[in-house]
Tab-separated table of C-alpha atoms and ligand atoms in Angstrom:
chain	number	residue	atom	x	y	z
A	297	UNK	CA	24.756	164.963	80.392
A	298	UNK	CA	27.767	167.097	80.298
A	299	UNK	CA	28.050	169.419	83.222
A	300	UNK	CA	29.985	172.627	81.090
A	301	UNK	CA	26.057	172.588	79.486
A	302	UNK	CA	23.790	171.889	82.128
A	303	UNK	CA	21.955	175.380	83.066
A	304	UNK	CA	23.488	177.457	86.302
A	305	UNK	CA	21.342	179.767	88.310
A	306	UNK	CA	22.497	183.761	89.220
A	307	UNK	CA	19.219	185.079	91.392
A	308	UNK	CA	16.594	185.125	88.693
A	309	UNK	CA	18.398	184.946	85.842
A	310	UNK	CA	18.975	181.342	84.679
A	311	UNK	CA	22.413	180.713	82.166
A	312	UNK	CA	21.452	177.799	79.924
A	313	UNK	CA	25.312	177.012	80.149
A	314	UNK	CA	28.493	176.942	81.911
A	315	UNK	CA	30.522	179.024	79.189
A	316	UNK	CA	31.106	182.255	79.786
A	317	UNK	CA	32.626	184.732	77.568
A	318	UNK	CA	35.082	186.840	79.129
A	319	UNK	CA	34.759	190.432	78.535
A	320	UNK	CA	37.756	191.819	75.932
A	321	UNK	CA	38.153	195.462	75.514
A	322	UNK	CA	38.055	195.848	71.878
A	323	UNK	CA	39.990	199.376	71.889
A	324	UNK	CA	37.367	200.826	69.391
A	325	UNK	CA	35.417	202.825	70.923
A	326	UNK	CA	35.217	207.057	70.105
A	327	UNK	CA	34.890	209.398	73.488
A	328	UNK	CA	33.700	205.922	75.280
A	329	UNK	CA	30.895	205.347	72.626
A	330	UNK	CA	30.649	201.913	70.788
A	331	UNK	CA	30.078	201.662	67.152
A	332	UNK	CA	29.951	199.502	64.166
A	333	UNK	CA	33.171	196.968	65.496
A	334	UNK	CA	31.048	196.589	68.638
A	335	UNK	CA	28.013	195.686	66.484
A	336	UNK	CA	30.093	192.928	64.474
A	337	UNK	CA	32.071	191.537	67.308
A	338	UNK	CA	29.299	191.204	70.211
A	339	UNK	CA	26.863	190.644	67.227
A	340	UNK	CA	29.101	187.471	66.212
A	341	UNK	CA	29.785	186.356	69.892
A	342	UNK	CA	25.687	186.544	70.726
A	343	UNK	CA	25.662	183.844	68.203
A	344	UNK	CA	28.042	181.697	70.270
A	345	UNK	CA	25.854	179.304	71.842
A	346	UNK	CA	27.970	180.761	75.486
A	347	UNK	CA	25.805	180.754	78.194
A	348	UNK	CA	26.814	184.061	78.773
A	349	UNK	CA	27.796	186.823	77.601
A	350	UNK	CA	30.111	189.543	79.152
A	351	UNK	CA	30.860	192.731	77.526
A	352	UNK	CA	34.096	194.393	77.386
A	353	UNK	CA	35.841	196.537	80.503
A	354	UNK	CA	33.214	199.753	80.208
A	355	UNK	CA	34.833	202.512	82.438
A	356	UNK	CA	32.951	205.079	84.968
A	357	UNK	CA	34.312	207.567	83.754
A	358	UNK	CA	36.563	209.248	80.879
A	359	UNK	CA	39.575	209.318	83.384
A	360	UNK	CA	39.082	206.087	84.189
A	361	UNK	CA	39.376	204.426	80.274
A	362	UNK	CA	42.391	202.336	80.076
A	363	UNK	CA	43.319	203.707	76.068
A	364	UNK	CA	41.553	206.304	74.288
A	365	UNK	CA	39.244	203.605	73.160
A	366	UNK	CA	38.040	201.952	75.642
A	367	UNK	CA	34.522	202.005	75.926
A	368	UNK	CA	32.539	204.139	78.491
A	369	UNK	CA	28.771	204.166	80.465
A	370	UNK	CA	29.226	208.228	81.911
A	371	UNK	CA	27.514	209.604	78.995
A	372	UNK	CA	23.920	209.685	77.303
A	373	UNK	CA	25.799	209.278	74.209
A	374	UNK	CA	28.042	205.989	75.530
A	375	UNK	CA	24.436	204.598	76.749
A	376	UNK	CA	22.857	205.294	73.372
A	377	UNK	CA	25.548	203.633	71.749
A	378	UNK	CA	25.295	200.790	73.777
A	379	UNK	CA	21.464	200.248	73.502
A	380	UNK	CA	22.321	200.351	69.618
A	381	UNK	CA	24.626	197.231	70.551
A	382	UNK	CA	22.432	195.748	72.837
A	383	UNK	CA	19.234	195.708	70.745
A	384	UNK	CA	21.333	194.438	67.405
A	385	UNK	CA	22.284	191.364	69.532
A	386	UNK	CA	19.199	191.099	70.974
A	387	UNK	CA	16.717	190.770	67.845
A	388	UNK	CA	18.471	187.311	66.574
A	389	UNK	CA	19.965	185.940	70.156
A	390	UNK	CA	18.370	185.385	73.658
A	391	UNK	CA	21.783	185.041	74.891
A	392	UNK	CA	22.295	186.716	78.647
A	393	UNK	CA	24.242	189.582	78.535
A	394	UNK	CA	26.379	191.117	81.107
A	395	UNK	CA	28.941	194.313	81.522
A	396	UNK	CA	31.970	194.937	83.450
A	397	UNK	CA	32.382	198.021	84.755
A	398	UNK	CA	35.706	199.162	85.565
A	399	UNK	CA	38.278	201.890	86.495
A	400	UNK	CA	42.007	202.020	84.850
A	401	UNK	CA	43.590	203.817	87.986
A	402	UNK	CA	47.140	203.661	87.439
A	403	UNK	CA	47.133	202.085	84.150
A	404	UNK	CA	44.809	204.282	82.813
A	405	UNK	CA	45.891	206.816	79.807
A	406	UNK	CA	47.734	203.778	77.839
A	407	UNK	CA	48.045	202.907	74.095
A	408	UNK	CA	45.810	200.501	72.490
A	409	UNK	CA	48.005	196.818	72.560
A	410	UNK	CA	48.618	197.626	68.758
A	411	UNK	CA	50.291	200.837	69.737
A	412	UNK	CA	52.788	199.609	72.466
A	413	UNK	CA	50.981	199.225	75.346
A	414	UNK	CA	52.735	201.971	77.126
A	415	UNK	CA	51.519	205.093	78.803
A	416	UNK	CA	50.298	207.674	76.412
A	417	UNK	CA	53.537	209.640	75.465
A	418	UNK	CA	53.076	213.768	75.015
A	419	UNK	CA	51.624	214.258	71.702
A	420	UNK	CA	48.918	211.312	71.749
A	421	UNK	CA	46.725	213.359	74.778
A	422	UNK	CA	47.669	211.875	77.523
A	423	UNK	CA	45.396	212.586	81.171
A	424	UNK	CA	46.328	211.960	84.758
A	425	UNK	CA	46.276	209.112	85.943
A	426	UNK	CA	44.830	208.370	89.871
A	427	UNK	CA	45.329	205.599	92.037
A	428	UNK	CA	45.534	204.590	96.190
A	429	UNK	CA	49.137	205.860	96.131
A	430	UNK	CA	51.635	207.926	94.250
A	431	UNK	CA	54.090	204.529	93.145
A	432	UNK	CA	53.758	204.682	89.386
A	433	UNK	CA	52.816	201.127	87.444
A	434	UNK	CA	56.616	200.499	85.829
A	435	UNK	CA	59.532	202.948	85.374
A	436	UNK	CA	58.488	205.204	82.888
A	437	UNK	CA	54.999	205.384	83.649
A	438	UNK	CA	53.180	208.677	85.351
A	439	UNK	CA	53.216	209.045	89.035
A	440	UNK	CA	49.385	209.040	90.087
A	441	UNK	CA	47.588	211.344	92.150
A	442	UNK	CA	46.472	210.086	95.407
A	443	UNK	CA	42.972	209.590	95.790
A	444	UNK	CA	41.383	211.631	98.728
A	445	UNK	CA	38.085	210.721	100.377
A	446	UNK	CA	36.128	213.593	98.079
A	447	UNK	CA	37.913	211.880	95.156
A	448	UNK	CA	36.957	208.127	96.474
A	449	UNK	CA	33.155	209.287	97.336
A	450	UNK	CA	32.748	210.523	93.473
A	451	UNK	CA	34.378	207.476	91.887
A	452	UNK	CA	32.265	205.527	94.082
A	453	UNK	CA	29.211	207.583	93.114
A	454	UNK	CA	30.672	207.380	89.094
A	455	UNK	CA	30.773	203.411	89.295
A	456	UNK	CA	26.722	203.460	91.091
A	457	UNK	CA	25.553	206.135	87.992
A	458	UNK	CA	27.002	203.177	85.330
A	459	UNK	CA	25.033	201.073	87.279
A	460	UNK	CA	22.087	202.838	87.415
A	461	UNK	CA	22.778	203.295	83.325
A	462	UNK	CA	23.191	199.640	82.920
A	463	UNK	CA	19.909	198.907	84.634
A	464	UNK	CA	18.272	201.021	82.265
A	465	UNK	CA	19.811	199.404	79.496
A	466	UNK	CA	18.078	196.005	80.511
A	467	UNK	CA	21.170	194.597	80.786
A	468	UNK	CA	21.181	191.098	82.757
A	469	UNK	CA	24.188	191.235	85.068
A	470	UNK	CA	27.101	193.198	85.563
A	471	UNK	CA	30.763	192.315	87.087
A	472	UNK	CA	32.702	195.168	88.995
A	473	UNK	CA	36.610	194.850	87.799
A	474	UNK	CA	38.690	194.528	90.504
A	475	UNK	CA	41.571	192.876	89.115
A	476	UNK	CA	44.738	193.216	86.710
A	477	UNK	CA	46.171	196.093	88.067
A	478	UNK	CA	43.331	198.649	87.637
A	479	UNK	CA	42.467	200.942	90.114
A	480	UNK	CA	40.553	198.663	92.952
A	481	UNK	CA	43.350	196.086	92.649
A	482	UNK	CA	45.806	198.887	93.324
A	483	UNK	CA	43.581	199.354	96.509
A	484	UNK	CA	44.022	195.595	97.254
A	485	UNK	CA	47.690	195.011	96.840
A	486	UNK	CA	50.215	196.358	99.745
A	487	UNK	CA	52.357	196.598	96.263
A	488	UNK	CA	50.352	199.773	95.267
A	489	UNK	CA	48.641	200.493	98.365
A	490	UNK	CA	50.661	202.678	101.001
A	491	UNK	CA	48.092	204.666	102.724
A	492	UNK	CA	48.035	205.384	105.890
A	493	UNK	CA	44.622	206.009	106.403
A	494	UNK	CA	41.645	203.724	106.971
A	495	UNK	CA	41.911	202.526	102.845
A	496	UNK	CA	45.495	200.779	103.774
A	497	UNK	CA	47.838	199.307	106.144
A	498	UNK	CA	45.766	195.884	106.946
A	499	UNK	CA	44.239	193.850	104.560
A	500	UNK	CA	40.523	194.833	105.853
A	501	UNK	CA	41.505	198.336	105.330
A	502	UNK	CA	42.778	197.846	101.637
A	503	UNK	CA	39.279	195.604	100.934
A	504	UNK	CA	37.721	199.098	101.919
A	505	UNK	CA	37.136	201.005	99.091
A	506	UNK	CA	36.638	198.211	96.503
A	507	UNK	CA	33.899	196.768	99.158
A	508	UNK	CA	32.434	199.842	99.898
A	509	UNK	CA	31.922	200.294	96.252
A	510	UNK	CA	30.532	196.867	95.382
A	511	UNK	CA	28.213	197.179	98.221
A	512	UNK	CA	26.887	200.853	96.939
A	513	UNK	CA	26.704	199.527	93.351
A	514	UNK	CA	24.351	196.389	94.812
A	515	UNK	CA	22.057	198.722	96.497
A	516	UNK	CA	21.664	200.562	93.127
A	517	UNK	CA	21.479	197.217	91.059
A	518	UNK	CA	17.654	195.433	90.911
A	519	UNK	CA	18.065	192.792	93.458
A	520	UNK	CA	16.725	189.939	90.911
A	521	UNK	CA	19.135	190.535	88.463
A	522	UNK	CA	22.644	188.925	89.693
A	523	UNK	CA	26.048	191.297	90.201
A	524	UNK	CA	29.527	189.229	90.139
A	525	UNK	CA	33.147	190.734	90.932
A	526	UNK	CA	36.844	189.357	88.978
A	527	UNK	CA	38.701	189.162	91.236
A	528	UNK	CA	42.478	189.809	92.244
A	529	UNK	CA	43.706	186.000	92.593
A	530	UNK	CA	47.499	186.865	93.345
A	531	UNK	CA	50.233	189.073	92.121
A	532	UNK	CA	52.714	185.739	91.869
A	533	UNK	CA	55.141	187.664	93.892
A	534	UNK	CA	56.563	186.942	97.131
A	535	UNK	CA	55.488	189.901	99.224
A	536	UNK	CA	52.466	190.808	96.979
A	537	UNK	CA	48.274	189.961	97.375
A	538	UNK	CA	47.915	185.742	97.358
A	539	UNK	CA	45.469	183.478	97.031
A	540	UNK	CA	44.979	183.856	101.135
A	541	UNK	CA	44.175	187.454	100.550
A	542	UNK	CA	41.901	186.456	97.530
A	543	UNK	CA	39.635	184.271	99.740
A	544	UNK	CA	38.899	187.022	102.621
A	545	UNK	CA	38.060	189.099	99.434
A	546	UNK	CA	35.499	186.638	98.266
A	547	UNK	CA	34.183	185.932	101.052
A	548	UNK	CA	33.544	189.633	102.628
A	549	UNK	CA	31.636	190.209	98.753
A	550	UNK	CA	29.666	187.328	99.507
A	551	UNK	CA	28.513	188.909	102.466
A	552	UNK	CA	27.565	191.941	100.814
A	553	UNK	CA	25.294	189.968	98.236
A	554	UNK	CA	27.781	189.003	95.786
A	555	UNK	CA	26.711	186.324	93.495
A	556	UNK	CA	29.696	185.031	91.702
A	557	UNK	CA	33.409	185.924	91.667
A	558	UNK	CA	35.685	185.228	88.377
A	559	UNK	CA	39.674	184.458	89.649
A	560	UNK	CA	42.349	186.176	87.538
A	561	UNK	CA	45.834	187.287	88.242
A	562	UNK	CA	48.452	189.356	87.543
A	563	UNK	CA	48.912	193.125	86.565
A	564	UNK	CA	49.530	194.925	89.652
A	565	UNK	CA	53.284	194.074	89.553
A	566	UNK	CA	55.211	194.578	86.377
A	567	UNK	CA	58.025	192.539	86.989
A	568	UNK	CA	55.693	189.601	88.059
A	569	UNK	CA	56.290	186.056	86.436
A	570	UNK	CA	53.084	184.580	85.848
A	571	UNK	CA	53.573	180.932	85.080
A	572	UNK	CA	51.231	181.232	82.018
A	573	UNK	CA	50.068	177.880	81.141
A	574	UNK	CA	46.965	175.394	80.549
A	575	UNK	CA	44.193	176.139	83.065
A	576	UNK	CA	47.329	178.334	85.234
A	577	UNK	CA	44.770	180.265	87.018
A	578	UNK	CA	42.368	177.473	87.832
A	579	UNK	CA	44.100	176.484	91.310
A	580	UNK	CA	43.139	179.973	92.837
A	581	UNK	CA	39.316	179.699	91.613
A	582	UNK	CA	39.240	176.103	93.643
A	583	UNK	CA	40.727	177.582	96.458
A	584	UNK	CA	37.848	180.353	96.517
A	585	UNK	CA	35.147	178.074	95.919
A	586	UNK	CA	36.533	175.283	98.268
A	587	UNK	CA	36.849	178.010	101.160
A	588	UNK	CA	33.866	179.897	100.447
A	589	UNK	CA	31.396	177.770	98.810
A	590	UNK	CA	30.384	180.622	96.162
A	591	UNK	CA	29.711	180.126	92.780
A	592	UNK	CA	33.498	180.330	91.286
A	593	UNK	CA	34.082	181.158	87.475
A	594	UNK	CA	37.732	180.331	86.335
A	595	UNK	CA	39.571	182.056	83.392
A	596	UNK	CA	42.972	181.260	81.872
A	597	UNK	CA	43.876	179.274	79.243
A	598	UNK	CA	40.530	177.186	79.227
A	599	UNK	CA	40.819	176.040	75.487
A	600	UNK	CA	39.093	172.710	75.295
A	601	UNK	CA	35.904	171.027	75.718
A	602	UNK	CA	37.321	168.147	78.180
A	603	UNK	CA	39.474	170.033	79.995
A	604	UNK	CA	36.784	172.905	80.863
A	605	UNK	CA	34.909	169.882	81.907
A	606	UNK	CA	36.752	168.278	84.052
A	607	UNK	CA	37.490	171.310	85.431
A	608	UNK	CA	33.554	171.371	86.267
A	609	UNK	CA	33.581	167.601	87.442
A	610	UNK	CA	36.291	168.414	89.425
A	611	UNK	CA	34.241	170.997	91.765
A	612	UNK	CA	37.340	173.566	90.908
A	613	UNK	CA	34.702	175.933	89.402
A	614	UNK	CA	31.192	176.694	88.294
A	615	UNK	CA	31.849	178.074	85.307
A	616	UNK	CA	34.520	178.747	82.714
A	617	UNK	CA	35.245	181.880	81.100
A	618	UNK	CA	36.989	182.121	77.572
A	619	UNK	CA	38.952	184.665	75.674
A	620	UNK	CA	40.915	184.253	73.222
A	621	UNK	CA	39.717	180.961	72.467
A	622	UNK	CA	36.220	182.893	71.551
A	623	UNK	CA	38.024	184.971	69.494
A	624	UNK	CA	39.754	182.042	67.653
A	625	UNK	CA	36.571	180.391	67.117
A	626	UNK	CA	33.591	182.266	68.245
A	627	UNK	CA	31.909	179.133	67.461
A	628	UNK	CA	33.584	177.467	70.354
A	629	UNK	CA	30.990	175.940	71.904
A	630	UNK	CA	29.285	174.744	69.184
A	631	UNK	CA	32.235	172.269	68.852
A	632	UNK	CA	32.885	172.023	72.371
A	633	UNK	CA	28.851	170.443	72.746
A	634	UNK	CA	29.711	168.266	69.569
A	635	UNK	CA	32.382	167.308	71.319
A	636	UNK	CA	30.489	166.308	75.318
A	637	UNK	CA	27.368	164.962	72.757
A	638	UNK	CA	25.977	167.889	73.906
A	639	UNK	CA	23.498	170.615	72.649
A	640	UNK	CA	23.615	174.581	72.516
A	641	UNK	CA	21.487	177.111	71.063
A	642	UNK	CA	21.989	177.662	67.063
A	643	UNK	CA	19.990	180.206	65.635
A	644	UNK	CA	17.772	177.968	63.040
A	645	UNK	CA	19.193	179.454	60.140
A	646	UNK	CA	22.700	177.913	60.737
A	647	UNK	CA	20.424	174.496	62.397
A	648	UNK	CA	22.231	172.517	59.889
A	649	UNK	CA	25.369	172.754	60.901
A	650	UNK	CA	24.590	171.682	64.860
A	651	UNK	CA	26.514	169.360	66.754
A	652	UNK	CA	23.958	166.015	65.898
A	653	UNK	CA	25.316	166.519	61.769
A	654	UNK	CA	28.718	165.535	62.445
A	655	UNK	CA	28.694	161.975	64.102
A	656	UNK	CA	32.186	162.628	65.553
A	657	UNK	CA	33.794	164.365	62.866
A	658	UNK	CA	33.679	167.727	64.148
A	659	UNK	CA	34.909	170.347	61.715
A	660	UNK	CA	37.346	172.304	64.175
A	661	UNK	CA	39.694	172.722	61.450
A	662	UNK	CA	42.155	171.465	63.669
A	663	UNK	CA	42.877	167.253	62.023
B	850	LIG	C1	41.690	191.247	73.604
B	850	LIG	C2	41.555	191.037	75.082
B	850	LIG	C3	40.909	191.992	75.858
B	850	LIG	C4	40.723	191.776	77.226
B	850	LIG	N1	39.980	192.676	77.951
B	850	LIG	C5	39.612	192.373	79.216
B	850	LIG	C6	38.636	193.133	79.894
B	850	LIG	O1	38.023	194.049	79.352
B	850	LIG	N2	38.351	192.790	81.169
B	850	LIG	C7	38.945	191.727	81.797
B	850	LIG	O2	38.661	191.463	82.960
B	850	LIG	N3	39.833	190.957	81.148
B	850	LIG	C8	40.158	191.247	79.874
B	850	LIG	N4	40.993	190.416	79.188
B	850	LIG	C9	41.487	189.196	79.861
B	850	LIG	C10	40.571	188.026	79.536
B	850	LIG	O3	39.239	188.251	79.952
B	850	LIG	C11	41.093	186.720	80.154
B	850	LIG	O4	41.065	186.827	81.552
B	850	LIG	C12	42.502	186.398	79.699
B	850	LIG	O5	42.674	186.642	78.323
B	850	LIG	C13	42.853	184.918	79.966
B	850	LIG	O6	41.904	184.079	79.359
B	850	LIG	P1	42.147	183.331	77.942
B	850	LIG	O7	43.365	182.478	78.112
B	850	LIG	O8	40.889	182.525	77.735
B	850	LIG	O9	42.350	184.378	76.890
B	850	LIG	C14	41.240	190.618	77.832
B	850	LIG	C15	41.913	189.686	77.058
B	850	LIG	C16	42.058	189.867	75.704
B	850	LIG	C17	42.748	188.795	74.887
């Protein structure tokens, strides 16, 4: 029995799977509300046989989208849209489905990837940007507006009200973003964070505001439905956050009822080099787990069946989470289970095409 599909437990909600699909901002959405892309991609990837499902970076508020469309829970309308999403997915797939909320800071008011991936220029209706301190992202790039406590108290009450939306929704889990340079990660990082008040200076004061939020969203989540965090796992500079710093994080969210943390990297610093490679953020989800013993999802350049599980056998995670590989081949883990002589859910129309019809031959397109 391969352990990538043997079933893992989140409070009462019970993953038939160890795949996890890693939420991807699609860039589609109008004034934060999803539409007919969302309905075809997350349509497609319910069909995945993942164990889970995560749905794309969805932002607290309008100020806090990354592009102009970047999807949204602050508005009846986003929420509608969603449900629409939701209950499409939801008639053919019992797939779990989580969200990941989020807030750009910094990085928010950017072109879409296909655009240049710069802040918006004047012309394309640009907004300010806010963050822990005034250092812009990269040279060129706005100076934010400090965040004062009246500003921290309603993003803080902006990320519980997407909660409380989300739990309306009936969705199964949500993950708070607190990574890749967004606005908690520019809490986290002395890089970004110069404050000299109780949200900076040591590392517990930095954890502040991203705890204290986390801990007001769990209070407003339904305490049988599990709530996870990404995490910051380093900013692969000298002087920056480190995989130290990563494991105090993880384990002060445990403490506050955290039930699983997902290590990434990367975004705070611009001129970072991130040794991209196979499985290059893996090391910082063992050293997590190993130190804290909490269920550990690792992302990064996951892209086969054997090495996500060995990665498993190894006990340097709980879980995998997968990208662009899902986007490659959203049937992923149908070949990955063909692969482990394994079995995932196939919605009995495609039955005939499940992992026992190919006696090692697995049509991955690939040979
Ligand atoms: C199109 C795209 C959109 C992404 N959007 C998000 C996002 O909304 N939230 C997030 O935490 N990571 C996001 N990521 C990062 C991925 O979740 C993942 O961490 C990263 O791509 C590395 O994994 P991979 O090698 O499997 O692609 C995005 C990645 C891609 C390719």
């Amino acid at each position: 029995m391969s352990l990538l599909f043997s079933p893992l437990r989140l409070r009462a909600l019970e993953l038939p799977n160890r795949i996890q699909v890693s939420p991807m901002c699609q860039y589609s959405a109008v004034d934060g509300s999803m539409n007919d892309w969302h309905l075809m991609h997350y349509g497609s990837l319910a069909l995945s046989g993942a164990g889970l499902l995560v749905i794309e970076a969805t932002h607290v508020s309008a100020q806090g989208r990354i592009t102009h469309g970047c999807s949204g829970l602050y508005s009846d309308d986003n929420a509608a849209a969603l449900a629409r999403v939701l209950g499409f997915c939801r008639v053919h797939s019992a797939m779990p489905i989580g969200i990941q909320l989020g807030h750009a800071g910094r990085k928010a008011s950017s072109e879409r990837p296909w655009e240049g991936r710069g802040s918006l220029k004047d012309g394309a209706d640009p907004w300010p940007v806010v963050a822990a301190s005034d250092l812009p992202f990269a040279e060129g790039w706005p100076v934010p507006a400090v965040l004062d406590r009246d500003a921290l108290r309603s993003i803080r009450e902006a990320f519980v009200r997407a909660t409380e939306r989300a739990a309306a929704l009936g969705i199964d889990l949500i993950e708070l973003h607190s990574a890749h340079g967004y606005l908690l990660s520019t809490f986290l990082s002395p890089l970004s964070n110069r404050r000299t008040d109780e949200y900076g200076g040591s590392r517990e004061n930095r954890m502040r505001f991203p705890l204290e939020t986390f801990a007001a969203m769990r209070a407003a989540w339904p305490a049988e439905r599990p709530m996870g965090v990404r995490i910051h796992g380093s900013d692969w500079t000298d002087s920056g956050w480190g995989v130290d710093d990563a494991v105090a994080y993880a384990a002060a969210l445990q403490a506050l009822g955290c039930d699983y943390v997902t290590v990434s990297s990367g975004g705070v610093a611009s001129a970072a080099q991130i040794p991209v490679g196979p499985g290059y953020q893996v090391g910082l989800a063992e050293a997590v787990r190993r130190a804290t013993g909490m269920v550990t999802c690792a992302v990064g350049m996951i892209t086969g069946a054997a090495q996500a599980e060995a990665i498993l056998a190894e006990g340097r995670a709980d879980q995998v989470a997968l990208a662009r590989a899902m986007l490659f081949n959203p049937h992923w883990p149908w070949a990955a289970a063909a692969a482990l002589d394994s079995n995932t859910a196939l919605p009995p129309q495609y039955a005939r095409a499940g992992a026992a019809t190919w006696r090692g031959t697995i049509p991955t397109g690939a040979a």
